[in-house]
PDB file of C-alpha atoms in Angstrom:
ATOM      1  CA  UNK A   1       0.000   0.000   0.000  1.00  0.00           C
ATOM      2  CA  UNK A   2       1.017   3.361  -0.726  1.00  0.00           C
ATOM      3  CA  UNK A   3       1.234   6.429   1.250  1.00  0.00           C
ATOM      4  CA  UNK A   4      -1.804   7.720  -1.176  1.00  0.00           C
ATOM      5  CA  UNK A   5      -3.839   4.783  -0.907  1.00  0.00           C
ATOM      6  CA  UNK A   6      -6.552   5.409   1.430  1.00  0.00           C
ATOM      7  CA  UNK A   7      -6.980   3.208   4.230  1.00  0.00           C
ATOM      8  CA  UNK A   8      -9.088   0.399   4.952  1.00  0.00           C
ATOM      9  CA  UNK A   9     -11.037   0.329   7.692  1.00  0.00           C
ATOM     10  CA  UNK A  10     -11.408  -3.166   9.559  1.00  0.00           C
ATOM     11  CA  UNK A  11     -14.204  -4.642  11.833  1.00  0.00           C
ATOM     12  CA  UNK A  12     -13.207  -4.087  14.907  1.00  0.00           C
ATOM     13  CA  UNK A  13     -14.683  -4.929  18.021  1.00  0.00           C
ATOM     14  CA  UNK A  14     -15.420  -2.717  21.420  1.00  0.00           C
ATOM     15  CA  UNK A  15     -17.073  -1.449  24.473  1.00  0.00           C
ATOM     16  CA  UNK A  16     -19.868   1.118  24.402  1.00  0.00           C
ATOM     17  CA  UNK A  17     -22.749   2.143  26.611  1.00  0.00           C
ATOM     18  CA  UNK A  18     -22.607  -1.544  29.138  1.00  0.00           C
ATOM     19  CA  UNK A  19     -22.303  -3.639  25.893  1.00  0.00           C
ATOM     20  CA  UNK A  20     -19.552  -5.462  23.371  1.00  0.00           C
ATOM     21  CA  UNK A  21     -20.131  -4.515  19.640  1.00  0.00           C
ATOM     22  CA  UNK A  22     -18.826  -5.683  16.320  1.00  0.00           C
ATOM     23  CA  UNK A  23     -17.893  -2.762  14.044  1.00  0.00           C
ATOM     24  CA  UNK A  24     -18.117  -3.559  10.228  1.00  0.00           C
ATOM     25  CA  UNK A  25     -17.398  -0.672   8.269  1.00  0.00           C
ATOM     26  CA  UNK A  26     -17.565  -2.504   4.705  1.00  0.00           C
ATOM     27  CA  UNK A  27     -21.426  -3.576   5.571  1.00  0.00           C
ATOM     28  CA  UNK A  28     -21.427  -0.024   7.286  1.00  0.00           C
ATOM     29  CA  UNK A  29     -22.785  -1.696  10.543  1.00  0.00           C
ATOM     30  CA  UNK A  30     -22.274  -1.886  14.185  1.00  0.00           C
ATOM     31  CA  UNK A  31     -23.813  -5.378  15.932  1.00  0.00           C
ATOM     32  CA  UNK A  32     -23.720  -5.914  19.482  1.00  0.00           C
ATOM     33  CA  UNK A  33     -22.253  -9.388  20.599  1.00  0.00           C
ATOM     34  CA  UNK A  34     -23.633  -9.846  24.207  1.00  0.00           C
ATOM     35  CA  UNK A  35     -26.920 -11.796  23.213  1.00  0.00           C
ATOM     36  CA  UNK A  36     -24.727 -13.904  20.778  1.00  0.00           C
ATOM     37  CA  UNK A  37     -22.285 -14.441  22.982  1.00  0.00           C
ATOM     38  CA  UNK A  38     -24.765 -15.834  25.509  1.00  0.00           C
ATOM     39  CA  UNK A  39     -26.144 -18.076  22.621  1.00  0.00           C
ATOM     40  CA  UNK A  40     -23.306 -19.248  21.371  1.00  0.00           C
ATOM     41  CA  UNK A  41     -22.444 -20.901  24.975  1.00  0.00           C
ATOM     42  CA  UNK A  42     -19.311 -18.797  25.095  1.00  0.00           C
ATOM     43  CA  UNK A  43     -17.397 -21.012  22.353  1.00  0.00           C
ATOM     44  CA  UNK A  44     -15.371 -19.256  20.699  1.00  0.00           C
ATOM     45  CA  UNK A  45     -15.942 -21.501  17.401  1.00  0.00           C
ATOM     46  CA  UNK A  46     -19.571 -21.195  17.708  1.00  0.00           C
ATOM     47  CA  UNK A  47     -19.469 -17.346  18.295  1.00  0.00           C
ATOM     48  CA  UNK A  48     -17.490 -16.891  14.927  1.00  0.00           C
ATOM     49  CA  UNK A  49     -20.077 -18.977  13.111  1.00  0.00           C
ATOM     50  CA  UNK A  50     -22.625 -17.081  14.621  1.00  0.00           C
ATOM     51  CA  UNK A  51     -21.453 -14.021  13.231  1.00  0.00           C
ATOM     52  CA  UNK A  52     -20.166 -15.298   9.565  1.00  0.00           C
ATOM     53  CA  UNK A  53     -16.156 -14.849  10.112  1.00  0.00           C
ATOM     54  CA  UNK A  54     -13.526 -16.678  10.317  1.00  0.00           C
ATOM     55  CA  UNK A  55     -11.928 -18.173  13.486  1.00  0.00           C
ATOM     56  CA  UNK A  56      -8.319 -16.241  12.521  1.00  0.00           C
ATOM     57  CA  UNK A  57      -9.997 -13.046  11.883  1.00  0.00           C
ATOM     58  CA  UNK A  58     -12.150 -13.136  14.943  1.00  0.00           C
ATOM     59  CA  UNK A  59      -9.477 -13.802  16.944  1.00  0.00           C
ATOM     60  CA  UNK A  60      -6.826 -11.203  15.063  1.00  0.00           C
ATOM     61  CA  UNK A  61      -9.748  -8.602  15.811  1.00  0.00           C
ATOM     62  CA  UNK A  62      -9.824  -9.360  19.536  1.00  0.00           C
ATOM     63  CA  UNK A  63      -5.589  -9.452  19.765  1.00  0.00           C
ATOM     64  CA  UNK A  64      -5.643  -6.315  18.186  1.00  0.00           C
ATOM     65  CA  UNK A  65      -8.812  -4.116  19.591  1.00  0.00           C
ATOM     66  CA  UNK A  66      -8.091  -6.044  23.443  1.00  0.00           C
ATOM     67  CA  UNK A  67      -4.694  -6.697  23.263  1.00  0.00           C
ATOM     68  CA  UNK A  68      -5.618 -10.442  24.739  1.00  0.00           C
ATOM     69  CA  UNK A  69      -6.789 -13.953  22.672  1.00  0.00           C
ATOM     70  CA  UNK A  70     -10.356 -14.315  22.176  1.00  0.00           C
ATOM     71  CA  UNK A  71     -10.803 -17.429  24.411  1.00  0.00           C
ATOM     72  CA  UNK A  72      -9.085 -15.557  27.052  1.00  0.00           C
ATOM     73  CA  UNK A  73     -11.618 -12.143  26.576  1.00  0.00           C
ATOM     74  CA  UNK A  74     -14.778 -15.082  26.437  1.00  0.00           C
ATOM     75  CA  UNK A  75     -13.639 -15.662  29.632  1.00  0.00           C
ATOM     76  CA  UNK A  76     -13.079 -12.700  31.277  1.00  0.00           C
ATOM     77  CA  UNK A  77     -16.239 -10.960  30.169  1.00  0.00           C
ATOM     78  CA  UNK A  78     -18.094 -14.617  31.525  1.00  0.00           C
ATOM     79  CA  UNK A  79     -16.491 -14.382  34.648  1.00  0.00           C
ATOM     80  CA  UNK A  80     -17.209 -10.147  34.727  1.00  0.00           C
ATOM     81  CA  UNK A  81     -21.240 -11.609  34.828  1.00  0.00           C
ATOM     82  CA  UNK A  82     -20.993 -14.304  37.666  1.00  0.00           C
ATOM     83  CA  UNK A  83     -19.461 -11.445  39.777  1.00  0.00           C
ATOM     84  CA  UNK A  84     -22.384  -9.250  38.812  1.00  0.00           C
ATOM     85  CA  UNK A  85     -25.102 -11.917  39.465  1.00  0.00           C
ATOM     86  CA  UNK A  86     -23.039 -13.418  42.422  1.00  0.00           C
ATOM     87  CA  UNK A  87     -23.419  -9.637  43.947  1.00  0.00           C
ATOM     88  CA  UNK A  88     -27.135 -10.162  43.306  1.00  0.00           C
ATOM     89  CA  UNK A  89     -27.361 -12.748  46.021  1.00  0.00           C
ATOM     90  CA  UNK A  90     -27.938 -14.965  42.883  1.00  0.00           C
ATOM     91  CA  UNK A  91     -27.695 -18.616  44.220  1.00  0.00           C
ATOM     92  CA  UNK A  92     -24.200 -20.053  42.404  1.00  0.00           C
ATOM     93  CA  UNK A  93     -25.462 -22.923  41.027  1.00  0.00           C
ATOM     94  CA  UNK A  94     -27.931 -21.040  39.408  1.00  0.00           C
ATOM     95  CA  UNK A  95     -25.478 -18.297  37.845  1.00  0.00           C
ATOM     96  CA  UNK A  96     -23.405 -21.447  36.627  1.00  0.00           C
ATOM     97  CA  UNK A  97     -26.235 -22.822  34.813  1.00  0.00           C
ATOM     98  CA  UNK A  98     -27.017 -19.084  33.435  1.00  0.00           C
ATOM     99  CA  UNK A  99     -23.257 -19.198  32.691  1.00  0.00           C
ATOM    100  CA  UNK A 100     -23.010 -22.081  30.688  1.00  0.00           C
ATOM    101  CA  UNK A 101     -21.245 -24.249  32.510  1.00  0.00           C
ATOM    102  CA  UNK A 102     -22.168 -28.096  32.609  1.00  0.00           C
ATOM    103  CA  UNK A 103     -20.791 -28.557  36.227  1.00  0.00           C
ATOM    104  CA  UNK A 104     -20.618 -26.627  39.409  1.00  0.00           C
ATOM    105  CA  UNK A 105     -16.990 -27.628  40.055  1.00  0.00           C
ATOM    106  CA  UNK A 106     -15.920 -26.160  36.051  1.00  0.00           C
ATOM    107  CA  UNK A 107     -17.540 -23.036  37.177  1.00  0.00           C
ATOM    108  CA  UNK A 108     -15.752 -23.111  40.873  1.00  0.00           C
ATOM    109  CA  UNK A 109     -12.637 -23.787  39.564  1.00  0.00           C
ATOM    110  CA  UNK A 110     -12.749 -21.048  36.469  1.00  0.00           C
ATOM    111  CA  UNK A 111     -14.064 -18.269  38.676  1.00  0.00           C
ATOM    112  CA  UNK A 112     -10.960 -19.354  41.433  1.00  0.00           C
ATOM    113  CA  UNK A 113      -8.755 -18.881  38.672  1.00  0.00           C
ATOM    114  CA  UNK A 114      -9.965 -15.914  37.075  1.00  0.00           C
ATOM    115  CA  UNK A 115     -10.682 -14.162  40.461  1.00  0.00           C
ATOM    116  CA  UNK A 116      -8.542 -15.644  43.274  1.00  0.00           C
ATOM    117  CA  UNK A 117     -11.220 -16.937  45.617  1.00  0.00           C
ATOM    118  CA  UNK A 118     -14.336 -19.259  45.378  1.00  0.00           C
ATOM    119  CA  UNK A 119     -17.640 -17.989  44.293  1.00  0.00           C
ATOM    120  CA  UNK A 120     -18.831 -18.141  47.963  1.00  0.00           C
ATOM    121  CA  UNK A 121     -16.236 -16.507  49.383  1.00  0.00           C
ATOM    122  CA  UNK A 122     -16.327 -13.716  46.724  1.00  0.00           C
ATOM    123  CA  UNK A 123     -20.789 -13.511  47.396  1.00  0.00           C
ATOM    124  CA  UNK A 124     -19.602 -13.440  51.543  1.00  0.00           C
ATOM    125  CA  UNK A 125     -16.988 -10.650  50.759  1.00  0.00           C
ATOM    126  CA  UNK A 126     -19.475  -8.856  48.316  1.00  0.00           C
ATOM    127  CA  UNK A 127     -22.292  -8.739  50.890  1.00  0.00           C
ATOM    128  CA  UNK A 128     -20.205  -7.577  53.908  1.00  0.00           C
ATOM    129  CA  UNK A 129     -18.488  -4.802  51.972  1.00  0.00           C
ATOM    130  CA  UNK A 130     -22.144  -3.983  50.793  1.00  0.00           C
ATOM    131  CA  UNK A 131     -24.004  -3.768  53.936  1.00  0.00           C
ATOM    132  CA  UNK A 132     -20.774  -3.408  56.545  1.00  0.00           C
ATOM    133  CA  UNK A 133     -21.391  -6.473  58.222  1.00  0.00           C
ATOM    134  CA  UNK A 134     -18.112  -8.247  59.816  1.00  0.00           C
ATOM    135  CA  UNK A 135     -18.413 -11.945  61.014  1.00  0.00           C
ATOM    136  CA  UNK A 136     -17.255 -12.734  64.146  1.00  0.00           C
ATOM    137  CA  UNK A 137     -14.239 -14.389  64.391  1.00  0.00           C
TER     138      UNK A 137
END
């Protein structure tokens, strides 16, 4: 490309107003992804079929506009709505299930990872910082 071509603008995706969009210039549309994200069951395979592209430039998109893999942002943004149910007082078996996860322990183990302590100790820490209760010790 020359320095008097004009450039291309590429899809892109980002965060506006609470929600995750896909920016496609060429088809001179903006899509939010939360309610396919949901659908898909957070796959990252599924999502891309969902939306017509191509694994590589899904995930090129996301490395570039996030600066982290896709699977990696999936997760993140899954794990961002557990800790916004879980502060809900939403029981955790029922925000796994919301979640997508088949088992209890896969969502246990993923939110550990992600956050540094189990969803019930992250619902007991949510609730006391909410209302100032302490527990005994």
């Amino acid at each position: 490309m020359t320095a008097l071509e004009p450039t291309r603008k590429r899809q892109r995706i980002y965060f506006s107003g609470g929600y995750w969009w896909l920016s496609d210039p060429e088809r001179d549309r903006n899509f939010r992804l939360d309610p396919e994200i949901a659908q898909c069951g957070w796959n990252v395979s599924r999502l891309c079929e969902n939306l017509g592209l191509g694994k590589r430039t899904f995930s090129r998109m996301v490395d570039e506009g996030l600066g982290v893999s896709s699977k990696r942002w999936l997760r993140e943004i899954r794990i961002t709505a557990a800790c916004h149910l879980l502060r809900e007082e939403c029981k955790i078996e029922v925000v796994a299930q919301a979640l997508g996860f088949r088992h209890l322990s896969d969502f246990t183990r993923e939110f550990k990872k992600m956050v540094g302590v189990s969803p019930s100790r992250y619902m007991k820490a949510e609730l006391s910082r909410s209302t100032g209760y302490r527990p005994a010790s």
